[in-house]
Short mmCIF file of C-alpha atoms in Angstrom, two decimals:
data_model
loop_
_atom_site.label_atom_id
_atom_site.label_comp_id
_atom_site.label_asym_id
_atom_site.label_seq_id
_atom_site.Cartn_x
_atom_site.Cartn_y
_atom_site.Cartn_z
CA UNK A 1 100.56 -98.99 -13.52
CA UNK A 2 100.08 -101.55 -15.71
CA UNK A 3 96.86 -101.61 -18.92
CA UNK A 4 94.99 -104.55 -16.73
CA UNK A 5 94.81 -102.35 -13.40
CA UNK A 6 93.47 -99.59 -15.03
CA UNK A 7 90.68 -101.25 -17.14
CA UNK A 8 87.75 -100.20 -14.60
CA UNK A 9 86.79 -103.55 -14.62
CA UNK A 10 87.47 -106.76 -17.22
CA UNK A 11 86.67 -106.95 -20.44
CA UNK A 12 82.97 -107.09 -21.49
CA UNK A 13 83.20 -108.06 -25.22
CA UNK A 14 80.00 -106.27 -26.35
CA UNK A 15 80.92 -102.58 -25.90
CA UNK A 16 77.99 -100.66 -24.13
CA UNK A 17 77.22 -97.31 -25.71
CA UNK A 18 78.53 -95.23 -23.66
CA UNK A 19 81.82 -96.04 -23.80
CA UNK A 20 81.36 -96.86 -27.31
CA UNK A 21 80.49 -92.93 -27.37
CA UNK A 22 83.39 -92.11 -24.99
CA UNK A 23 86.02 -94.19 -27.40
CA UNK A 24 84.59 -92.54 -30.34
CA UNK A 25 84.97 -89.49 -28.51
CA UNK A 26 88.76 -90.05 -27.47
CA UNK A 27 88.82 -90.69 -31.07
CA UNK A 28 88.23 -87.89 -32.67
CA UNK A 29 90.24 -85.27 -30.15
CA UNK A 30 93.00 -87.41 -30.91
CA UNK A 31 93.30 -87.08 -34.83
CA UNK A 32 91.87 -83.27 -34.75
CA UNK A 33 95.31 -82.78 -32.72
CA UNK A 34 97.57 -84.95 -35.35
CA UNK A 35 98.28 -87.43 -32.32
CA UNK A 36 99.07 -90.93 -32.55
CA UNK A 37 97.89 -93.59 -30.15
CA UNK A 38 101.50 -93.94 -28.30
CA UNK A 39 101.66 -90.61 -27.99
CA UNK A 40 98.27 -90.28 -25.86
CA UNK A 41 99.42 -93.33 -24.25
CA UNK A 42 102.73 -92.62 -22.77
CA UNK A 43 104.30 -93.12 -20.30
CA UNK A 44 101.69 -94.49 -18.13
CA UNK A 45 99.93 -97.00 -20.49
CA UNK A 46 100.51 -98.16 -23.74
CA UNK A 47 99.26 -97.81 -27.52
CA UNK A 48 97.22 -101.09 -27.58
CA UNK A 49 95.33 -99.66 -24.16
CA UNK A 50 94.35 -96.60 -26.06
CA UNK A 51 92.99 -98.74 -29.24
CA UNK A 52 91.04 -101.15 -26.46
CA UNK A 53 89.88 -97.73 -25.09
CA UNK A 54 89.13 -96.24 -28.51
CA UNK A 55 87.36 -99.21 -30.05
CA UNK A 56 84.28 -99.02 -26.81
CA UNK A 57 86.24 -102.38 -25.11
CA UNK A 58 87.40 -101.20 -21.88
CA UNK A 59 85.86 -98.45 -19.28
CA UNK A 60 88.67 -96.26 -18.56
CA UNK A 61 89.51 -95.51 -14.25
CA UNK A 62 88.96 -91.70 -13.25
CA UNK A 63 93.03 -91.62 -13.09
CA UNK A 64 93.24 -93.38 -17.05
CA UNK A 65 90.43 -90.92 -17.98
CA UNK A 66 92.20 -87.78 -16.36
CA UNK A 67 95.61 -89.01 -17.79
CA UNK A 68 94.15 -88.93 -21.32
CA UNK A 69 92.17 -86.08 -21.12
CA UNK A 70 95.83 -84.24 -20.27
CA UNK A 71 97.72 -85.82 -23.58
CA UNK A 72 94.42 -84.47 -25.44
CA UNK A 73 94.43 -81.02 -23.59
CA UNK A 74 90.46 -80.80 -22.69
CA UNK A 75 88.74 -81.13 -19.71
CA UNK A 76 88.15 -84.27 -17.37
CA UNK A 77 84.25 -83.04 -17.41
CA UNK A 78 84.11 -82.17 -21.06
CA UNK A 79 86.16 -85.66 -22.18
CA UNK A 80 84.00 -88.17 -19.59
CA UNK A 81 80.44 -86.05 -20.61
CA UNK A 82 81.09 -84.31 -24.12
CA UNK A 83 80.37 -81.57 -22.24
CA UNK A 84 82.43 -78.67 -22.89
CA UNK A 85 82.49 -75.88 -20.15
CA UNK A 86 82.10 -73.25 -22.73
CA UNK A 87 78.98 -74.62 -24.40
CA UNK A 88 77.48 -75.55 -20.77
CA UNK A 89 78.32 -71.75 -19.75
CA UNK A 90 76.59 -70.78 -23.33
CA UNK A 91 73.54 -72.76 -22.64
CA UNK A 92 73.13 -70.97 -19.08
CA UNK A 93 73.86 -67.48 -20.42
CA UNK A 94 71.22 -68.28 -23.15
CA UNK A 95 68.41 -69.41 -20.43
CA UNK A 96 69.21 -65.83 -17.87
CA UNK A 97 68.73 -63.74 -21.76
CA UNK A 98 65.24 -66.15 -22.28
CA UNK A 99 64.37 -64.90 -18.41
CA UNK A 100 64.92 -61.67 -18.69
CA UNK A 101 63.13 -61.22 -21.86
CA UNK A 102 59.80 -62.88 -19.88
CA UNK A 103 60.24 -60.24 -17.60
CA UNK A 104 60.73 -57.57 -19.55
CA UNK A 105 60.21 -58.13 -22.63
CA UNK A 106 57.37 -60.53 -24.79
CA UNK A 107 56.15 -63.97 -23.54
CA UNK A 108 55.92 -65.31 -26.64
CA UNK A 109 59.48 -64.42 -28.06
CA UNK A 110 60.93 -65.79 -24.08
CA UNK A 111 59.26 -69.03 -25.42
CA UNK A 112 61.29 -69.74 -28.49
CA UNK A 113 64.30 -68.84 -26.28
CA UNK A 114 63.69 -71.35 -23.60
CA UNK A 115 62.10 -73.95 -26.71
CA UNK A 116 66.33 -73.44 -27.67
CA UNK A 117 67.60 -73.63 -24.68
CA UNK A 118 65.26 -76.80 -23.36
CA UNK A 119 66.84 -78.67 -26.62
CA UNK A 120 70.53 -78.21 -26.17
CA UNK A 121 70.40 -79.12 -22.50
CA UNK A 122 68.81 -82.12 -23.77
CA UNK A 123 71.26 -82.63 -25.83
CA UNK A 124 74.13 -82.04 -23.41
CA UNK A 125 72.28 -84.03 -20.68
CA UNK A 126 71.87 -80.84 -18.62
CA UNK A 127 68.60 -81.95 -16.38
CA UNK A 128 69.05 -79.22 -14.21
CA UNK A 129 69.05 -76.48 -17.39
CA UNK A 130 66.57 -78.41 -18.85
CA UNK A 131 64.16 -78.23 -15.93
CA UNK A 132 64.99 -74.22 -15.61
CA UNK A 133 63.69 -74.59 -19.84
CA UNK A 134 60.40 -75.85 -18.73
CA UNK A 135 60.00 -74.25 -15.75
CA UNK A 136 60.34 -70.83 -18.28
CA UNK A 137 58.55 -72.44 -20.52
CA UNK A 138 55.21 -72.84 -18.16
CA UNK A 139 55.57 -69.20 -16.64
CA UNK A 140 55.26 -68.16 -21.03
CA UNK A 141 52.59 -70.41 -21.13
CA UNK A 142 50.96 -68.92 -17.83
CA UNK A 143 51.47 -65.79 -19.54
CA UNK A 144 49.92 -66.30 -22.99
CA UNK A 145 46.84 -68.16 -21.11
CA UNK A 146 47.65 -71.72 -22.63
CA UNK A 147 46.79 -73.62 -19.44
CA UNK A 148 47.07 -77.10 -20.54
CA UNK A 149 50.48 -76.53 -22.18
CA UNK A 150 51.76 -74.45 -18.73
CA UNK A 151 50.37 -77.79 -16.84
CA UNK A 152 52.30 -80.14 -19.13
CA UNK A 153 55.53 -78.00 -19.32
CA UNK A 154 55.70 -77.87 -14.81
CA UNK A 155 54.89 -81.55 -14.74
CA UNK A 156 58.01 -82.19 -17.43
CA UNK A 157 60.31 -80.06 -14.92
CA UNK A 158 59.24 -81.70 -12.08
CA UNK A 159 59.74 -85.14 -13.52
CA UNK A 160 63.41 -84.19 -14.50
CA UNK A 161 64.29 -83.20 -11.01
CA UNK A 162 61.87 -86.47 -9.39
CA UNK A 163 65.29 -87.59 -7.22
CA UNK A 164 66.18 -84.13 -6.41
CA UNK A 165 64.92 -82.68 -2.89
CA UNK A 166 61.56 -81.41 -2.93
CA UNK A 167 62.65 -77.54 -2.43
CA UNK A 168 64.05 -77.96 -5.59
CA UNK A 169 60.68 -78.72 -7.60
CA UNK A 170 58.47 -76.37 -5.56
CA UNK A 171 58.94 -73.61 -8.35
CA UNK A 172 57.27 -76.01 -10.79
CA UNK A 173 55.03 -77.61 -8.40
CA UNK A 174 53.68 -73.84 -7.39
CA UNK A 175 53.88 -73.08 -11.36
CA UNK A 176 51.61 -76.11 -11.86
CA UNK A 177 48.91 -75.48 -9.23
CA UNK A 178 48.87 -71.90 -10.52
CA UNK A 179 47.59 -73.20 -13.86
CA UNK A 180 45.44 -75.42 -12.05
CA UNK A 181 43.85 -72.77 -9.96
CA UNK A 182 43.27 -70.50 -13.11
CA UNK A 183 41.29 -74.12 -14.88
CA UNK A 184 38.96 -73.34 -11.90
CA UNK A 185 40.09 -76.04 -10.35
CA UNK A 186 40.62 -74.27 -6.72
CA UNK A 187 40.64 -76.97 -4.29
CA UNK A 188 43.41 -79.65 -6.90
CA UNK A 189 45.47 -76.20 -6.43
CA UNK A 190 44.85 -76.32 -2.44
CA UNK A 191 45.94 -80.13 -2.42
CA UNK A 192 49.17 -79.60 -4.60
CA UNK A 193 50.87 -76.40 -2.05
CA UNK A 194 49.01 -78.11 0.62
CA UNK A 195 50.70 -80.97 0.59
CA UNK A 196 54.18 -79.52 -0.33
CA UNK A 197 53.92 -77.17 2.43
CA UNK A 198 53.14 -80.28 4.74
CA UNK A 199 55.56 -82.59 3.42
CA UNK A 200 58.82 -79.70 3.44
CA UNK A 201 58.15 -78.50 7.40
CA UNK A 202 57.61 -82.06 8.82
CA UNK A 203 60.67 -83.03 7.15
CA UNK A 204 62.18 -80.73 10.17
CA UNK A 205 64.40 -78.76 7.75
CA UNK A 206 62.11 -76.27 6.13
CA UNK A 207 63.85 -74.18 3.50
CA UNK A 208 62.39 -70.70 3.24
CA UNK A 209 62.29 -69.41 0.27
CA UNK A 210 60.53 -73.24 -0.86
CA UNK A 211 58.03 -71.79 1.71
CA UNK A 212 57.34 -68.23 1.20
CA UNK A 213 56.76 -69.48 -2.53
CA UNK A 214 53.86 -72.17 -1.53
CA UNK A 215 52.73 -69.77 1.07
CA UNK A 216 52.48 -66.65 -1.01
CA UNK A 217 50.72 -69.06 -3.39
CA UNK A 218 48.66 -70.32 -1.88
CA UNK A 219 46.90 -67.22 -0.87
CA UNK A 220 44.97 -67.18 -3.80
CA UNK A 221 42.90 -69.88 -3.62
CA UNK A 222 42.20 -70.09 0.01
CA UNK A 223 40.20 -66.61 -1.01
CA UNK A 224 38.66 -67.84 -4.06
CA UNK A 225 37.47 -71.11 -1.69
CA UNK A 226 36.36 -68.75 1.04
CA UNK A 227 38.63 -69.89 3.60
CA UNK A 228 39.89 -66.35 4.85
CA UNK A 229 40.98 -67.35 8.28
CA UNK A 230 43.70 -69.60 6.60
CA UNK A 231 44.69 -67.16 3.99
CA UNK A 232 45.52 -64.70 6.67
CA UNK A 233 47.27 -67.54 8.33
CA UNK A 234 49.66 -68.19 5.23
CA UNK A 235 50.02 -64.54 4.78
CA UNK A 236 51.57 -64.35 8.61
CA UNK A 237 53.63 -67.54 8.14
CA UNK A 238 55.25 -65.61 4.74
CA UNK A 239 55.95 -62.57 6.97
CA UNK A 240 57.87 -64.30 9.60
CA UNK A 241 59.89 -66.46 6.81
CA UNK A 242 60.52 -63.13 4.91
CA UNK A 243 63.36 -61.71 6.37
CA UNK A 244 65.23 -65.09 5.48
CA UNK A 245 64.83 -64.74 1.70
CA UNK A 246 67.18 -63.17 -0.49
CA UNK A 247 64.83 -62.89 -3.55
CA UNK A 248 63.76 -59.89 -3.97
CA UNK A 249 61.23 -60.90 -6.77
CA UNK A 250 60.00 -63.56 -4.07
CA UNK A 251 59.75 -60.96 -1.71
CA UNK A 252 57.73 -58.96 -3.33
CA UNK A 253 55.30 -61.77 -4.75
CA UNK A 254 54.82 -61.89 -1.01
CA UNK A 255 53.45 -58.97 -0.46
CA UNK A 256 51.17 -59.01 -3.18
CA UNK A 257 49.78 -61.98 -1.57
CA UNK A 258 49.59 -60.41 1.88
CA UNK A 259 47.74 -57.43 0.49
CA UNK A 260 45.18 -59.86 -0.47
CA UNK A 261 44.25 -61.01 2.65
CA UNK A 262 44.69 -57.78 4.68
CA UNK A 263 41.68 -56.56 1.89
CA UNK A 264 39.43 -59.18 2.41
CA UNK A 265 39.90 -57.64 6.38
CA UNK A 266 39.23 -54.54 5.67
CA UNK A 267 42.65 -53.17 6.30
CA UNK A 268 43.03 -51.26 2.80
CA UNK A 269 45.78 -48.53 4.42
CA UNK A 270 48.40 -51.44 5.45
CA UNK A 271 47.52 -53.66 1.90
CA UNK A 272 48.33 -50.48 -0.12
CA UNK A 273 51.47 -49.88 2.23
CA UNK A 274 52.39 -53.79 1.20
CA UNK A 275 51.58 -52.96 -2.35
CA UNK A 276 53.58 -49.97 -2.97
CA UNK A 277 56.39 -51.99 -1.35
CA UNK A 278 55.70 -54.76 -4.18
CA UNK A 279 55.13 -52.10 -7.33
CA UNK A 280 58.78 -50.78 -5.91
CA UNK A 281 60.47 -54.01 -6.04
CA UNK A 282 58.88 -54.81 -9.32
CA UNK A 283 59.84 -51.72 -11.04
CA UNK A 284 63.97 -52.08 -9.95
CA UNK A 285 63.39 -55.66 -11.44
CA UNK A 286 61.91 -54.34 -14.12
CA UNK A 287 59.45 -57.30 -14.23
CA UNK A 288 56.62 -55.80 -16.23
CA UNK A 289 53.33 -58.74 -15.59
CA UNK A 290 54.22 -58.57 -11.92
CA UNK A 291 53.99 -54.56 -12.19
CA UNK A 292 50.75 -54.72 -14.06
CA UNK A 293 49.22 -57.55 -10.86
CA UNK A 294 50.32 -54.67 -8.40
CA UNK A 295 48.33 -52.16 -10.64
CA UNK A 296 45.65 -53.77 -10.83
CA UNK A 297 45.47 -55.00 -6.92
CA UNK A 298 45.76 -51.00 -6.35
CA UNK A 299 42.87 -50.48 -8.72
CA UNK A 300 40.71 -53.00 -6.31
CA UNK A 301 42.02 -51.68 -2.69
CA UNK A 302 40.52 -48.15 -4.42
CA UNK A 303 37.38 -49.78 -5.86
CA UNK A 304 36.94 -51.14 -2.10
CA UNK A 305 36.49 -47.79 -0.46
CA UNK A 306 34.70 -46.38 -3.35
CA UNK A 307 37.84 -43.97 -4.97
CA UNK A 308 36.34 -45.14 -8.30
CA UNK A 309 38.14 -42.77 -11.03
CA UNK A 310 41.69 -43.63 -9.07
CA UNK A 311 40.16 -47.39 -9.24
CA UNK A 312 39.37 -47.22 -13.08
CA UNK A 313 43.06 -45.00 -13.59
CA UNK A 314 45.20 -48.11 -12.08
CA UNK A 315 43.04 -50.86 -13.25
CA UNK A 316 43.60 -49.53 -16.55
CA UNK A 317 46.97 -49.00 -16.29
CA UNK A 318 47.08 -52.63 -15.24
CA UNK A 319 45.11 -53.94 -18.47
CA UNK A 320 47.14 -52.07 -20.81
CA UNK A 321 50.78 -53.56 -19.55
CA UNK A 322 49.29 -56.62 -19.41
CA UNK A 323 47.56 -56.41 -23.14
CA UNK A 324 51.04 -54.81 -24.42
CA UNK A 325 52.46 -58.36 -23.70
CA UNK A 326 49.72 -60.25 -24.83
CA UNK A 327 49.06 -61.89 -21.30
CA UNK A 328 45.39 -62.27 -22.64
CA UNK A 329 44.05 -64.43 -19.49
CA UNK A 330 45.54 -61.77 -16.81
CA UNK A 331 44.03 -58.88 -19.57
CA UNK A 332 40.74 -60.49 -19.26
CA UNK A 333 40.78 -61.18 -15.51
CA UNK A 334 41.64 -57.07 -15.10
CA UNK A 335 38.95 -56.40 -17.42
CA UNK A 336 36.25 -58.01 -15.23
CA UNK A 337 37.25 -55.44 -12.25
CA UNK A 338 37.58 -52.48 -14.63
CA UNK A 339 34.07 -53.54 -15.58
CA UNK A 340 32.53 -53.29 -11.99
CA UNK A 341 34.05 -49.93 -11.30
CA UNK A 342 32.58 -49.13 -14.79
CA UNK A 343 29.08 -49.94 -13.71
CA UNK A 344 29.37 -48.44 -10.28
CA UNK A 345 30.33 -45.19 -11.95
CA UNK A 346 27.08 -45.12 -14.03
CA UNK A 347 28.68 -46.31 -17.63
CA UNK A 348 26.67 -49.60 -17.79
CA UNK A 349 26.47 -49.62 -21.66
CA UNK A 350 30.18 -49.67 -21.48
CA UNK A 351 30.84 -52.10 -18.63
CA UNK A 352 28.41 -54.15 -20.38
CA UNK A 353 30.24 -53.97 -24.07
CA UNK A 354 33.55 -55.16 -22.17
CA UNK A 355 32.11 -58.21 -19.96
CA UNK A 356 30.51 -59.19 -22.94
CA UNK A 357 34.06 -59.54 -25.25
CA UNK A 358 35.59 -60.81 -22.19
CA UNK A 359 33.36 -63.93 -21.82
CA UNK A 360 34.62 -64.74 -25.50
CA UNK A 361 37.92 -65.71 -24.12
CA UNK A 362 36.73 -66.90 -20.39
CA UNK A 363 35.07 -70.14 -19.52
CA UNK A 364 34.89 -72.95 -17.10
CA UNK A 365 38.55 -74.47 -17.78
CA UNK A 366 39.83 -70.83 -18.75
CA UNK A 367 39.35 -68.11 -16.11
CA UNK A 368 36.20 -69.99 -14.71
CA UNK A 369 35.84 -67.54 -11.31
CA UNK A 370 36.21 -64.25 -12.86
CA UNK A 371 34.04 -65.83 -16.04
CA UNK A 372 31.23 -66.31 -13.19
CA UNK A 373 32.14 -62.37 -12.14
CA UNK A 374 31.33 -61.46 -15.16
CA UNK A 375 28.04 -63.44 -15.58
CA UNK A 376 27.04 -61.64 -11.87
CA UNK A 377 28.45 -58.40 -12.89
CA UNK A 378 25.77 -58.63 -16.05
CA UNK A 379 23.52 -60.07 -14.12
CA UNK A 380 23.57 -57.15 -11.98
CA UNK A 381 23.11 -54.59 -14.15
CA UNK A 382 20.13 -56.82 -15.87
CA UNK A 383 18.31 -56.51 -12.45
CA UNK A 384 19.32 -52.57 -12.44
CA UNK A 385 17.07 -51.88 -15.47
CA UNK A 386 14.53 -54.26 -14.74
CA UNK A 387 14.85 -57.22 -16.66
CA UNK A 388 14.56 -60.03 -13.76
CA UNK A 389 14.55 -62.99 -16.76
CA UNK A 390 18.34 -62.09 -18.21
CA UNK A 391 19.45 -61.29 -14.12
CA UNK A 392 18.40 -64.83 -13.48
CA UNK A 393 19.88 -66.55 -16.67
CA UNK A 394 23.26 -64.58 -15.55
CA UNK A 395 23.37 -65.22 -12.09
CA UNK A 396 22.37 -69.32 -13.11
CA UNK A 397 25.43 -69.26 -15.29
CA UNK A 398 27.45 -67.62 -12.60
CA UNK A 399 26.35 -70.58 -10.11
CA UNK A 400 27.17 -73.34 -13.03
CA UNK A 401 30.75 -72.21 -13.38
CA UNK A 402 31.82 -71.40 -9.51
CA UNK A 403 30.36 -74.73 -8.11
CA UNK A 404 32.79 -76.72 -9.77
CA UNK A 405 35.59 -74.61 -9.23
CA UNK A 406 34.67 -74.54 -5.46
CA UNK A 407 34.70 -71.17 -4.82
CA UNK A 408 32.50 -71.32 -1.71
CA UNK A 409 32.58 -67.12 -0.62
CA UNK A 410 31.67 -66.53 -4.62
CA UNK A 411 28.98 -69.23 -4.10
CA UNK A 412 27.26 -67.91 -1.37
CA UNK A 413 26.92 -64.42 -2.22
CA UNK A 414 25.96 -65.36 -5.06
CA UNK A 415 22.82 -67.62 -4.30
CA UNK A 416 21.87 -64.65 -1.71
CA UNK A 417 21.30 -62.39 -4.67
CA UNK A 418 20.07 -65.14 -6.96
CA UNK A 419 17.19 -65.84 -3.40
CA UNK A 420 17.03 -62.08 -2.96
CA UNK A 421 15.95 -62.10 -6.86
CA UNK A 422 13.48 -65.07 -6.33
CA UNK A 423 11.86 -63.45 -3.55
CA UNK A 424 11.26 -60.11 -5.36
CA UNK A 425 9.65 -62.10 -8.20
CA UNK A 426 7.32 -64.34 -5.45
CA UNK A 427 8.88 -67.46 -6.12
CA UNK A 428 9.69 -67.51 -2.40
CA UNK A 429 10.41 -71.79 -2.08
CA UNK A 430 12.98 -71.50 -4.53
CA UNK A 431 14.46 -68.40 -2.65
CA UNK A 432 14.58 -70.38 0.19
CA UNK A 433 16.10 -73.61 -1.47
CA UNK A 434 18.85 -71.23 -2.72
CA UNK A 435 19.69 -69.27 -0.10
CA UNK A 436 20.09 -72.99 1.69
CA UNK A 437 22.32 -73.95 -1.14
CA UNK A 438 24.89 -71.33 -0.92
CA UNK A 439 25.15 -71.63 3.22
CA UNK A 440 25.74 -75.61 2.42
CA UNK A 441 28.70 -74.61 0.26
CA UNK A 442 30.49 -72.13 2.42
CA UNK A 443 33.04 -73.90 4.83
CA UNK A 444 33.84 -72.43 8.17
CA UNK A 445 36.06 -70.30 8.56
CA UNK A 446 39.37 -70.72 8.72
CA UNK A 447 38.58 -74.43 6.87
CA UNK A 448 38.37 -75.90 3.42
CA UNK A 449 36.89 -79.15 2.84
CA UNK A 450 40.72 -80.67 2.09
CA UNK A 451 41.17 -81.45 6.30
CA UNK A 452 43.25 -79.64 8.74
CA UNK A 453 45.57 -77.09 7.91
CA UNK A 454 49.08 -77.61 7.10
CA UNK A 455 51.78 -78.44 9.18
CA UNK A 456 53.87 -75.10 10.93
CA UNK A 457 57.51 -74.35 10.36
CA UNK A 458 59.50 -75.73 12.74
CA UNK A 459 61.06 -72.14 13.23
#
C-alpha cells in the first residue's frame, strides 16, 4: 500500500491541531522506545511517511493508525485519543470511590472527589465521566443545601450529554428540578419532569427506569402544589414500571414517594408497609441521607395518627443522621416536623426555641415551604397563648413565602386559619376576603395550573 493511499486525504499544508497533537504524540512513544522512524515504518510504509505523520502534515487511515500503534506497542484507542485504558479505568474507579463516599460517608469530602475526578475527564475528553462528575457533584451540593451551585452543576451535565438520548440526562434533569423545587419554586419543578415524562413516552419507546425516576420525583411537588389526584396517579404509574427496574436504590426512592401519597389518603398501614420496604433497601445499600428521609417519613406517618413519642423517636433519629453529614437543608426541613410533634406534646417553649434557629437557615429561595411551616407552626402556638397580633404576623409571613412557591393545599389551609383568626378578632370582611383568597389558589383536584397531565406509557 503505497504512503499516498494511506494519507486519509491530501495534504493540507497548515497542520490542524489535532493531528499536530497526534504527530507529537507518535513522537514521543517512538523515542521513549529507542525506535527510529524506518523501524515504525516498515514494511508497510516508509520513513518519510512517518516524519509527514510526525510533523502534524498528513491524517493517518484507521489501518496506518492501527499499523503504527502495533510498531509502538499501545493501544489503537490510547494512540488515536491519548487515552490510555488504564488511566480511563483509574478515572472510573475514582468516580464509584467519590459515590460511595456520598452515600456513606461525608458530602463534602464526595465533593473534592468528584471536583478530581470532573478535571481529569476533562482532561482526557471523557464527557460521559465528566457528566457522572457533575451529576455527583449536584447530589453534594443537594446535600450541603447550596441550591444555586446543585442547579449550575445538573445544567453542566446535561449540557455535556445535549446529543445524547434524553434517558440519559433525566438523572440530571430530575437532580435539577429537585433543587428547583427546594428554591420554592414548585410549579418550574412540575414543568421540568413534566415535560420529560411527556417528551420520553410519546417518543413510543419509554425506558423505565428514566421513568420511575421522573415519576418518583415528581411526587413531591404535585403534594406541595396540592394536586393529590395526580400524585397518586404518578405513584401508580411507578408501581406498574417497578418490576422492570434493576436499581435497587431507584426502587426504593420509589417507595418513598408512594408512601407519600398513600399518607395524604389516609392509608398510613400500606405507606409504612412501603416504607419499611425503602429503610430495608437503604440500609443493604448502606446509603445513609436516603435512610435518614425514610426516618423521618416514619416519624410523620406516626405524627398522623397521633403516636407522638414514636413520632418524635424517628424524627429524631432522622435529624441526627442527617446533621452527622452536615445535610443542613434536609436537618432543617426534619426539624420543622420534630417541632409540630413537639408542640402537640405540650413542650411549646421547646418547639418554639427550634423553629426559631431553624428560620435562620430557611427562607424563600432556601426551604421556602417548610420556612412557611414554621412561620404557621409559631403562629399556632402564638394563638394558643393568646397573643392574636404575633399569630397574625406569623401566619402573614407564612402566606408571603408559599404564594410564590405555589403551594396551593399549604395556601389554603392556611388562609382558613389566618380567616378563622380574623373572625375571632371581628374583623369579619377581611375573614371573608381571605378565606376567598386561599379557595382562588387551590386547583382542582387532580390539576395544576401547568395543563393536562402527562402523557401515559405506552406499556
Amino acid at each position: 500500500m503505497s504512503d499516498r493511499e494511506d494519507r486519509g486525504g491530501p495534504d493540507r499544508g497548515q497542520a490542524q491541531s489535532g493531528d499536530r497533537e497526534l504527530g507529537e504524540r507518535v513522537r514521543r512513544l517512538r523515542r521513549e522506545r529507542g525506535l527510529t522512524q524506518r523501524q515504525v515504518a516498515e514494511p508497510s510504509y516508509t520513513a518519510g511517511y512517518i516524519s509527514t505523520l510526525e510533523a502534524g502534515r498528513v491524517r493517518p487511515s484507521e489501518a496506518a493508525l492501527r499499523h503504527v500503534a502495533d510498531r509502538l506497542g499501545v493501544g489503537f484507542d490510547e494512540l488515536a485519543t491519548g487515552r490510555s485504558a488504564r488511566l480511563v479505568g483509574e478515572v472510573r474507579l475514582r468516580a464509584t470511590d467519590a459515590r460511595r463516599e456520598l452515600a456513606t460517608g461525608d458530602a463534602r469530602t464526595a465533593d473534592a472527589l468528584f471536583r478530581a475526578v470532573r478535571e481529569d475527564a476533562a482532561r482526557l475528553d471523557l464527557p460521559e465521566e465528566e457528566a457522572a462528575a457533575l451529576l455527583g457533584l449536584g447530589e453534594c451540593a443537594l446535600e450541603t443545601g447550596g441550591l444555586p451551585q446543585a442547579i449550575a452543576h445538573f445544567q453542566a451535565a446535561e449540557d455535556l450529554l445535549a446529543d445524547a438520548p434524553l434517558h440519559r440526562r433525566v438523572p440530571a434533569l430530575r437532580g435539577r428540578a429537585t433543587a428547583h423545587l427546594l428554591s420554592g419554586d414548585l410549579r418550574y419543578a412540575c414543568y421540568l419532569l413534566e415535560t420529560a415524562i411527556d417528551r420520553l413516552n410519546t417518543a413510543g419507546l419509554p425506558d423505565p427506569e428514566a421513568l420511575v425516576l421522573l415519576y418518583s420525583a415528581v411526587i413531591a411537588p404535585y403534594m406541595d402544589m396540592g394536586a393529590h389526584t395526580r400524585a397518586a396517579q404518578a405513584a401508580e404509574l411507578a408501581l406498574a414500571l417497578a418490576p422492570r427496574v434493576e436499581d435497587p436504590a431507584l426502587v426504593a426512592r420509589m417507595h418513598r414517594g408512594v408512601a407519600r401519597t398513600l399518607i395524604a389518603e389516609g392509608r398510613t398501614e400500606e405507606a409504612a408497609e412501603h416504607l419499611v420496604r425503602a429503610q430495608e433497601m437503604y440500609r443493604r445499600l448502606q446509603i445513609r441521607t436516603e435512610l435518614a428521609h425514610c426516618h423521618w417519613m416514619r416519624g410523620y406517618v406516626h405524627a398522623q395518627v397521633g403516636e407522638l413519642e414514636q413520632a418524635e423517636t424517628e424524627l429524631r433519629t432522622a435529624r441526627a443522621l442527617l446533621l452527622e453529614r452536615r445535610a443542613e437543608l434536609f436537618a432543617a426541613q426534619v426539624g420543622v416536623e420534630l417541632g409540630d410533634v413537639l408542640r402537640r406534646r405540650g413542650r411549646a417553649g421547646e418547639a418554639g426555641e427550634l423553629l426559631d434557629g431553624l428560620l435562620e437557615r430557611l427562607g424563600p429561595e432556601h426551604g421556602a415551604v417548610h420556612a412557611g411551616g414554621a412561620h404557621r407552626l409559631l403562629g399556632l402556638m402564638a394563638d394558643e397563648r393568646g397573643d392574636a397580633g404575633g399569630a397574625e404576623r406569623s401566619s402573614r409571613r407564612d402566606l408571603q413565602l408559599l404564594r410564590p412557591a405555589g403551594a396551593a393545599g399549604d395556601v389554603a389551609d392556611l388562609c382558613k386559619l389566618l380567616g378563622d383568626l380574623l373572625h375571632r378578632t371581628g374583623r369579619t370582611e377581611e375573614a371573608v376576603a381571605v378565606y376567598r383568597s386561599g379557595l382562588a389558589r387551590y386547583a382542582a383536584a387532580g390539576t395544576t395550573t401547568l395543563g393536562p397531565a402527562p402523557v401515559e406509557p405506552p406499556v
